[in-house]
Short mmCIF file of N, CA and C in Angstrom, two decimals:
data_model
loop_
_atom_site.label_atom_id
_atom_site.label_comp_id
_atom_site.label_asym_id
_atom_site.label_seq_id
_atom_site.Cartn_x
_atom_site.Cartn_y
_atom_site.Cartn_z
N MET H 50 140.80 47.82 144.03
CA MET H 50 141.19 48.78 142.89
C MET H 50 140.64 48.25 141.44
N GLU H 51 140.98 47.20 141.16
CA GLU H 51 140.79 46.41 139.82
C GLU H 51 139.16 46.86 139.56
N GLY H 52 138.46 47.22 140.36
CA GLY H 52 136.98 47.17 140.30
C GLY H 52 136.56 48.74 139.94
N TRP H 53 137.60 49.37 140.49
CA TRP H 53 137.49 51.21 140.24
C TRP H 53 137.72 51.35 138.44
N LYS H 54 139.01 50.57 137.88
CA LYS H 54 139.62 50.81 136.75
C LYS H 54 138.31 50.41 135.77
N PHE H 55 137.79 49.37 136.22
CA PHE H 55 136.36 48.94 135.29
C PHE H 55 135.23 50.17 135.02
N TRP H 56 134.68 50.35 136.27
CA TRP H 56 133.96 51.54 136.31
C TRP H 56 134.51 52.69 135.77
N TRP H 57 135.77 53.28 135.80
CA TRP H 57 136.13 54.44 135.12
C TRP H 57 136.30 54.27 133.50
N GLY H 58 136.35 53.11 132.98
CA GLY H 58 136.37 52.74 131.61
C GLY H 58 134.92 53.04 131.23
N ILE H 59 133.92 52.39 132.27
CA ILE H 59 132.49 52.36 131.46
C ILE H 59 132.06 53.80 131.78
N ALA H 60 132.23 54.76 132.68
CA ALA H 60 131.93 55.97 132.84
C ALA H 60 132.84 56.94 131.64
N ALA H 61 134.10 56.75 131.35
CA ALA H 61 134.60 57.43 130.18
C ALA H 61 133.79 57.00 128.95
N PHE H 62 133.49 55.58 128.59
CA PHE H 62 132.58 55.65 127.49
C PHE H 62 131.26 56.24 127.40
N PHE H 63 130.75 56.29 128.55
CA PHE H 63 129.28 57.17 128.62
C PHE H 63 129.72 58.82 128.33
N LEU H 64 130.58 59.20 128.89
CA LEU H 64 130.85 60.76 128.82
C LEU H 64 131.15 61.06 127.55
N GLY H 65 131.83 59.83 126.92
CA GLY H 65 132.46 60.03 125.25
C GLY H 65 131.18 59.98 124.44
N GLY H 66 130.04 59.18 124.66
CA GLY H 66 128.81 59.06 124.28
C GLY H 66 128.01 60.30 124.36
N LEU H 67 127.98 60.80 125.62
CA LEU H 67 127.30 62.12 125.65
C LEU H 67 127.94 63.08 125.17
N SER H 68 129.42 63.28 125.15
CA SER H 68 129.72 64.30 124.26
C SER H 68 129.90 64.16 122.68
N THR H 69 129.52 63.24 122.61
CA THR H 69 129.30 63.12 121.02
C THR H 69 127.61 63.17 120.45
N GLN H 70 126.94 62.98 121.43
CA GLN H 70 125.53 63.37 121.36
C GLN H 70 125.38 65.35 121.48
N LEU H 71 126.00 65.38 122.33
CA LEU H 71 125.69 66.90 122.71
C LEU H 71 126.28 67.95 121.38
N ASN H 72 127.88 66.94 120.88
CA ASN H 72 128.33 67.81 120.03
C ASN H 72 127.14 67.73 118.64
N GLY H 73 126.53 66.99 118.33
CA GLY H 73 125.70 66.46 117.39
C GLY H 73 124.61 67.49 117.30
N TRP H 74 124.05 67.58 118.62
CA TRP H 74 122.76 68.86 119.05
C TRP H 74 123.02 69.62 118.45
N LEU H 75 124.49 70.52 118.93
CA LEU H 75 124.56 71.70 118.81
C LEU H 75 124.94 72.04 117.58
N THR H 76 125.31 71.07 116.91
CA THR H 76 125.50 71.13 115.32
C THR H 76 124.23 71.33 114.40
N TYR H 77 123.51 70.84 114.97
CA TYR H 77 122.15 70.65 114.36
C TYR H 77 121.65 72.03 114.54
N ARG H 78 121.52 72.41 115.99
CA ARG H 78 121.28 73.56 116.05
C ARG H 78 121.68 74.83 115.22
N ARG H 79 123.15 74.65 114.85
CA ARG H 79 123.53 75.88 114.32
C ARG H 79 123.52 75.78 112.94
N GLN H 80 123.27 74.36 112.25
CA GLN H 80 123.06 74.26 110.72
C GLN H 80 121.57 74.82 110.64
N ARG H 81 120.08 74.31 111.56
CA ARG H 81 119.27 74.93 111.78
C ARG H 81 119.27 76.31 111.52
N LYS H 82 119.73 77.06 112.44
CA LYS H 82 120.11 78.56 112.43
C LYS H 82 120.36 79.14 111.04
N ASP H 83 121.59 78.36 110.55
CA ASP H 83 122.18 79.11 109.11
C ASP H 83 120.98 78.93 108.21
N LYS H 84 120.34 77.63 108.06
CA LYS H 84 118.99 77.83 107.10
C LYS H 84 118.33 78.63 107.15
N ALA H 85 118.06 78.70 108.36
CA ALA H 85 116.66 79.92 108.73
C ALA H 85 117.11 80.99 108.37
N ARG H 86 118.28 81.63 108.65
CA ARG H 86 119.02 82.75 108.12
C ARG H 86 119.06 82.91 106.44
N ASP H 87 119.44 81.81 105.97
CA ASP H 87 119.48 81.75 104.46
C ASP H 87 118.19 82.05 103.72
N ALA H 88 117.33 81.42 104.31
CA ALA H 88 115.72 81.54 103.67
C ALA H 88 115.52 82.82 103.90
N GLU H 89 115.75 83.60 104.99
CA GLU H 89 114.89 85.19 105.26
C GLU H 89 115.89 85.92 104.32
N GLU H 90 117.09 85.71 104.27
CA GLU H 90 117.93 86.26 103.41
C GLU H 90 117.36 86.47 101.68
N ALA H 91 116.81 84.84 101.54
CA ALA H 91 116.73 84.69 100.18
C ALA H 91 115.02 85.41 99.95
N VAL H 92 113.97 85.76 101.02
CA VAL H 92 112.97 86.18 101.02
C VAL H 92 112.86 87.78 100.75
N ARG H 93 113.82 88.10 101.88
CA ARG H 93 114.23 89.62 101.66
C ARG H 93 114.96 90.01 100.44
N LYS H 94 115.83 89.15 99.56
CA LYS H 94 116.10 89.32 98.47
C LYS H 94 115.11 89.40 97.40
N ARG H 95 114.29 88.16 97.23
CA ARG H 95 113.30 88.22 96.52
C ARG H 95 112.19 89.55 96.30
N ARG H 96 112.04 89.89 97.58
CA ARG H 96 111.00 91.04 98.19
C ARG H 96 111.63 92.23 97.58
N GLU H 97 112.57 92.63 97.62
CA GLU H 97 113.20 93.65 96.87
C GLU H 97 113.66 93.95 95.60
N GLU H 98 113.83 92.49 94.80
CA GLU H 98 113.73 92.23 93.58
C GLU H 98 111.99 92.60 92.85
N PHE H 99 111.33 92.07 93.28
CA PHE H 99 109.76 92.20 93.12
C PHE H 99 109.35 93.72 93.11
N GLU H 100 109.87 94.36 94.15
CA GLU H 100 109.60 95.79 94.83
C GLU H 100 110.18 96.56 93.60
N LEU H 101 111.31 96.34 93.37
CA LEU H 101 112.35 97.04 92.38
C LEU H 101 111.50 96.82 91.03
N GLU H 102 111.18 95.66 90.36
CA GLU H 102 110.85 95.49 89.22
C GLU H 102 109.38 96.03 88.97
N HIS H 103 108.54 96.15 89.98
CA HIS H 103 107.20 96.91 90.09
C HIS H 103 107.48 98.34 90.09
N LEU H 104 108.41 98.89 90.79
CA LEU H 104 108.52 100.20 90.77
C LEU H 104 109.20 100.79 89.64
N VAL H 105 109.95 99.97 88.63
CA VAL H 105 110.35 100.49 87.56
C VAL H 105 109.05 100.44 86.60
N GLU H 106 108.21 99.47 86.59
CA GLU H 106 106.99 99.18 85.67
C GLU H 106 106.20 100.43 85.76
N PHE H 107 106.13 100.70 87.11
CA PHE H 107 105.30 101.74 87.77
C PHE H 107 105.86 103.47 87.25
N ASN H 108 107.15 103.33 87.21
CA ASN H 108 107.58 104.71 86.52
C ASN H 108 107.54 104.75 84.94
N GLN H 109 107.62 103.57 84.39
CA GLN H 109 107.11 103.77 82.95
C GLN H 109 105.81 103.89 82.67
N MET H 110 104.90 103.41 83.34
CA MET H 110 103.30 103.78 83.20
C MET H 110 103.12 105.35 83.65
N LEU H 111 103.84 106.07 84.59
CA LEU H 111 103.55 106.98 85.21
C LEU H 111 104.03 108.18 84.03
N ARG H 112 105.34 107.64 83.47
CA ARG H 112 105.82 108.62 82.47
C ARG H 112 104.89 108.72 81.02
N THR H 113 104.37 107.83 80.77
CA THR H 113 102.92 107.41 79.65
C THR H 113 102.07 108.15 79.99
N ALA H 114 101.49 108.31 81.23
CA ALA H 114 100.21 109.13 82.03
C ALA H 114 100.56 110.27 81.51
N MET H 115 102.08 111.01 82.38
CA MET H 115 102.04 112.30 82.57
C MET H 115 102.31 112.97 80.98
N ASP H 116 102.68 111.93 79.86
CA ASP H 116 102.96 112.79 78.66
C ASP H 116 101.23 112.68 78.02
N ARG H 117 100.22 111.94 78.61
CA ARG H 117 99.09 112.26 77.88
C ARG H 117 98.55 113.05 78.97
N VAL H 118 98.67 113.45 80.07
CA VAL H 118 98.12 114.29 80.92
C VAL H 118 98.90 115.92 79.92
N LEU H 119 99.86 115.98 79.60
CA LEU H 119 100.29 116.91 78.93
C LEU H 119 99.78 117.32 77.64
N ASN H 120 99.61 116.01 77.05
CA ASN H 120 98.97 116.53 75.68
C ASN H 120 97.35 116.92 75.80
N LEU H 121 96.57 116.37 76.80
CA LEU H 121 95.32 116.37 76.96
C LEU H 121 95.35 118.18 77.78
N ARG H 122 96.45 118.99 78.27
CA ARG H 122 96.21 120.05 78.72
C ARG H 122 96.33 120.85 77.75
N ASN H 123 97.68 120.12 76.58
CA ASN H 123 98.01 121.27 75.43
C ASN H 123 96.64 120.97 74.43
N VAL H 124 95.93 120.37 74.66
CA VAL H 124 94.64 120.27 73.61
C VAL H 124 93.39 120.91 74.30
N ALA H 125 93.33 120.89 75.48
CA ALA H 125 92.00 121.73 76.20
C ALA H 125 92.44 123.34 76.48
N SER H 126 93.97 123.51 76.22
CA SER H 126 94.07 125.03 76.38
C SER H 126 93.66 125.63 74.93
N ARG H 127 93.80 125.07 73.99
CA ARG H 127 93.52 125.78 72.88
C ARG H 127 92.01 125.98 72.91
N GLU H 128 91.22 127.10 73.11
CA GLU H 128 89.73 127.39 73.11
C GLU H 128 89.43 127.47 71.66
N LEU H 129 89.15 126.49 71.11
CA LEU H 129 88.63 126.40 69.41
C LEU H 129 87.29 125.56 69.82
N ASP H 130 86.09 126.20 69.02
CA ASP H 130 84.89 126.06 69.22
C ASP H 130 84.51 124.98 68.05
N THR H 131 85.01 123.95 67.81
CA THR H 131 84.73 123.31 66.26
C THR H 131 84.61 122.02 67.22
N PRO H 132 83.91 121.01 66.08
CA PRO H 132 83.66 119.44 66.60
C PRO H 132 85.11 118.95 66.65
N ALA H 133 85.91 119.10 65.57
CA ALA H 133 87.16 118.49 65.69
C ALA H 133 88.06 118.83 66.82
N HIS H 134 87.72 119.96 67.50
CA HIS H 134 88.48 120.08 68.48
C HIS H 134 88.11 118.87 69.63
N TYR H 135 86.39 119.21 69.64
CA TYR H 135 85.80 118.68 70.63
C TYR H 135 86.39 116.90 70.85
N GLN H 136 86.49 116.47 69.49
CA GLN H 136 86.98 115.17 69.41
C GLN H 136 88.19 114.93 69.40
N GLU H 137 89.07 115.78 69.32
CA GLU H 137 90.56 115.53 69.51
C GLU H 137 90.78 115.65 71.26
N ARG H 138 89.87 116.67 71.91
CA ARG H 138 89.87 116.87 73.26
C ARG H 138 89.33 115.35 74.02
N ASP H 139 88.35 114.82 73.38
CA ASP H 139 87.77 113.42 73.92
C ASP H 139 88.72 112.62 73.73
N GLU H 140 89.32 112.58 72.49
CA GLU H 140 90.47 111.50 72.13
C GLU H 140 91.73 111.61 73.45
N ALA H 141 91.89 112.76 73.62
CA ALA H 141 92.97 112.72 74.73
C ALA H 141 92.86 112.61 76.20
N ALA H 142 91.66 112.95 76.22
CA ALA H 142 91.19 112.37 77.25
C ALA H 142 90.84 110.76 77.43
N GLU H 143 90.47 110.27 76.81
CA GLU H 143 90.50 108.53 76.41
C GLU H 143 91.59 108.07 76.77
N ALA H 144 92.73 108.62 76.17
CA ALA H 144 94.08 108.26 76.04
C ALA H 144 94.57 108.37 77.30
N LEU H 145 94.32 109.33 78.03
CA LEU H 145 94.85 109.52 79.54
C LEU H 145 93.94 108.44 80.28
N ASP H 146 92.67 108.42 80.24
CA ASP H 146 92.18 107.37 81.19
C ASP H 146 92.84 105.72 80.66
N ALA H 147 92.94 105.63 79.79
CA ALA H 147 93.57 104.15 79.12
C ALA H 147 94.96 104.00 79.37
N ALA H 148 95.58 105.40 79.95
CA ALA H 148 96.91 105.06 80.77
C ALA H 148 96.97 104.96 82.09
N LEU H 149 95.54 105.59 82.76
CA LEU H 149 95.56 105.48 84.26
C LEU H 149 95.16 104.19 84.69
N TRP H 150 94.41 103.07 84.23
CA TRP H 150 93.82 102.13 84.92
C TRP H 150 95.06 101.14 84.89
N PRO H 151 95.93 100.76 83.70
CA PRO H 151 97.10 99.99 84.26
C PRO H 151 97.83 100.77 85.39
N LEU H 152 98.28 101.91 85.25
CA LEU H 152 98.78 102.54 86.43
C LEU H 152 98.21 102.34 87.90
N SER H 153 96.88 102.55 87.90
CA SER H 153 96.00 102.46 89.12
C SER H 153 96.08 100.70 89.73
N ALA H 154 96.28 99.87 88.67
CA ALA H 154 96.39 98.50 88.67
C ALA H 154 97.71 98.37 89.62
N GLN H 155 98.65 98.73 89.10
CA GLN H 155 99.99 98.54 89.48
C GLN H 155 100.48 99.33 90.93
N VAL H 156 99.44 100.17 91.53
CA VAL H 156 99.83 100.97 92.78
C VAL H 156 99.56 99.67 93.62
N GLY H 157 98.77 98.65 93.49
CA GLY H 157 98.62 97.51 94.28
C GLY H 157 99.92 96.77 94.87
N PHE H 158 100.96 96.76 93.79
CA PHE H 158 102.34 96.40 93.82
C PHE H 158 103.52 96.67 94.50
N ILE H 159 102.95 98.28 94.83
CA ILE H 159 103.96 99.09 95.67
C ILE H 159 103.72 98.45 97.10
N ILE H 160 104.79 97.96 97.80
CA ILE H 160 104.79 97.68 99.01
C ILE H 160 104.74 98.68 100.11
N ASP H 161 105.75 99.78 99.78
CA ASP H 161 106.15 101.16 101.16
C ASP H 161 104.66 101.73 100.85
N HIS H 162 104.27 101.92 102.00
CA HIS H 162 103.21 102.73 101.97
C HIS H 162 103.78 104.30 102.00
N GLU H 163 104.89 104.84 101.77
CA GLU H 163 105.42 105.83 102.01
C GLU H 163 105.43 106.44 100.25
N VAL H 164 105.69 105.16 99.40
CA VAL H 164 105.49 105.47 98.20
C VAL H 164 104.05 105.36 97.46
N ARG H 165 103.29 104.42 98.09
CA ARG H 165 102.21 103.88 97.61
C ARG H 165 100.97 104.97 97.95
N ASP H 166 101.08 105.91 99.02
CA ASP H 166 100.21 106.85 99.54
C ASP H 166 100.12 107.94 98.40
N PRO H 167 101.43 108.73 98.07
CA PRO H 167 101.51 109.69 97.39
C PRO H 167 101.04 109.18 95.53
N ALA H 168 101.38 108.06 95.51
CA ALA H 168 101.14 107.31 94.27
C ALA H 168 99.55 107.48 93.93
N ILE H 169 98.86 107.08 94.85
CA ILE H 169 97.56 107.25 94.65
C ILE H 169 97.16 108.54 94.62
N SER H 170 97.19 109.23 95.30
CA SER H 170 97.04 110.65 95.21
C SER H 170 97.39 111.56 93.99
N LEU H 171 98.56 111.09 93.46
CA LEU H 171 99.04 111.48 92.09
C LEU H 171 98.02 110.69 90.87
N ILE H 172 97.72 109.69 91.12
CA ILE H 172 96.53 109.02 90.21
C ILE H 172 95.34 110.04 89.85
N SER H 173 94.76 110.07 91.52
CA SER H 173 93.53 110.70 91.61
C SER H 173 93.69 112.16 90.89
N ARG H 174 94.77 113.05 90.95
CA ARG H 174 94.95 114.17 90.55
C ARG H 174 94.82 114.05 89.07
N MET H 175 95.85 113.04 88.54
CA MET H 175 95.54 112.75 87.14
C MET H 175 94.20 112.84 86.69
N ARG H 176 93.42 111.86 87.43
CA ARG H 176 91.91 111.40 86.91
C ARG H 176 91.34 113.01 86.89
N SER H 177 91.17 113.63 87.59
CA SER H 177 90.99 114.97 87.64
C SER H 177 91.32 115.93 86.37
N GLU H 178 92.51 115.66 86.18
CA GLU H 178 93.09 116.35 84.89
C GLU H 178 92.31 116.06 83.74
N SER H 179 91.91 114.49 83.79
CA SER H 179 91.30 113.87 82.66
C SER H 179 89.79 114.74 82.70
N VAL H 180 89.04 114.36 83.88
CA VAL H 180 87.57 115.26 83.84
C VAL H 180 87.64 116.53 83.48
N SER H 181 88.92 117.37 84.02
CA SER H 181 89.03 118.49 83.71
C SER H 181 88.98 119.09 82.33
N GLY H 182 90.06 118.40 81.51
CA GLY H 182 90.08 118.52 80.10
C GLY H 182 89.03 118.30 79.33
N ARG H 183 88.22 117.46 79.65
CA ARG H 183 87.13 116.88 78.99
C ARG H 183 85.78 117.57 79.10
N TYR H 184 85.64 118.24 80.28
CA TYR H 184 84.34 118.79 80.93
C TYR H 184 84.55 120.27 81.34
N GLY H 185 85.77 120.83 81.53
CA GLY H 185 85.73 122.09 81.97
C GLY H 185 86.37 122.01 83.48
N ALA H 186 87.09 123.09 84.26
CA ALA H 186 87.25 123.15 85.55
C ALA H 186 86.24 123.55 86.50
N ASP H 187 85.32 123.85 86.05
CA ASP H 187 83.63 124.20 87.13
C ASP H 187 83.01 122.99 87.30
N VAL H 188 83.13 122.07 86.41
CA VAL H 188 82.52 120.49 86.51
C VAL H 188 83.26 119.80 87.28
N THR H 189 84.96 119.88 87.10
CA THR H 189 85.29 119.15 87.94
C THR H 189 85.84 119.41 89.69
N TRP H 190 85.33 120.95 89.85
CA TRP H 190 85.43 121.39 91.18
C TRP H 190 84.14 120.80 91.76
N ARG H 191 82.96 120.69 91.03
CA ARG H 191 81.74 120.04 91.45
C ARG H 191 81.70 118.76 91.76
N ILE H 192 82.47 117.85 91.03
CA ILE H 192 82.77 116.30 91.20
C ILE H 192 83.54 116.34 92.47
N TRP H 193 84.87 116.90 92.38
CA TRP H 193 85.52 116.81 93.46
C TRP H 193 85.06 117.26 94.79
N GLN H 194 84.16 118.03 94.99
CA GLN H 194 83.36 118.49 96.25
C GLN H 194 82.43 117.50 96.68
N ARG H 195 81.95 116.48 95.64
CA ARG H 195 81.58 115.58 96.14
C ARG H 195 82.25 114.80 97.03
N GLY H 196 83.62 114.62 96.85
CA GLY H 196 84.26 113.65 97.41
C GLY H 196 84.80 112.79 96.77
N PRO H 197 86.29 111.99 97.05
CA PRO H 197 86.80 111.25 96.43
C PRO H 197 86.30 109.77 96.23
N ALA H 198 85.74 109.60 97.50
CA ALA H 198 85.15 108.25 97.33
C ALA H 198 84.16 108.06 95.94
N ARG H 199 83.36 109.30 95.68
CA ARG H 199 82.38 108.91 94.83
C ARG H 199 83.01 109.57 93.28
N PHE H 200 84.11 109.84 93.30
CA PHE H 200 84.72 110.56 92.12
C PHE H 200 85.09 109.44 91.09
N THR H 201 84.38 109.50 89.94
CA THR H 201 84.44 108.53 88.85
C THR H 201 84.76 109.68 87.40
N THR H 202 85.24 109.15 86.31
CA THR H 202 85.38 109.62 85.41
C THR H 202 84.22 109.55 84.13
N SER H 203 83.67 108.39 84.42
CA SER H 203 82.60 108.29 83.19
C SER H 203 81.13 108.71 83.83
#
């Protein structure tokens, strides 16, 4: 019986070491999972901040472009046949074009396709307003019939 007490002590020692190793391994896995979850949360938060920041910028640029569209429509609605009116109409169309370029560049930063696709369509319609205000509705219709892939304002 004396020999069994010795072996029980050694077995208890190994079982204690094994349980300590198992506990360390489980703790490591839990901490690794927590770190991965925290990293995913940080990425999600940065993505939301990025998207919100660019949507706010896009909204500000869109408001500016809409003001330019309304100004161009107002100028184009006056049917005056003077060089000053033509110059004013061209300046309003150029101001709209200048507002649309940064707006077009900003669309690429919109992550959600449900927001990006209507934004692209809206910018395309605003570009047609620029051409319509500069050249008249009949020229705009002919340009539009050629297809949006070849549609340019210059």
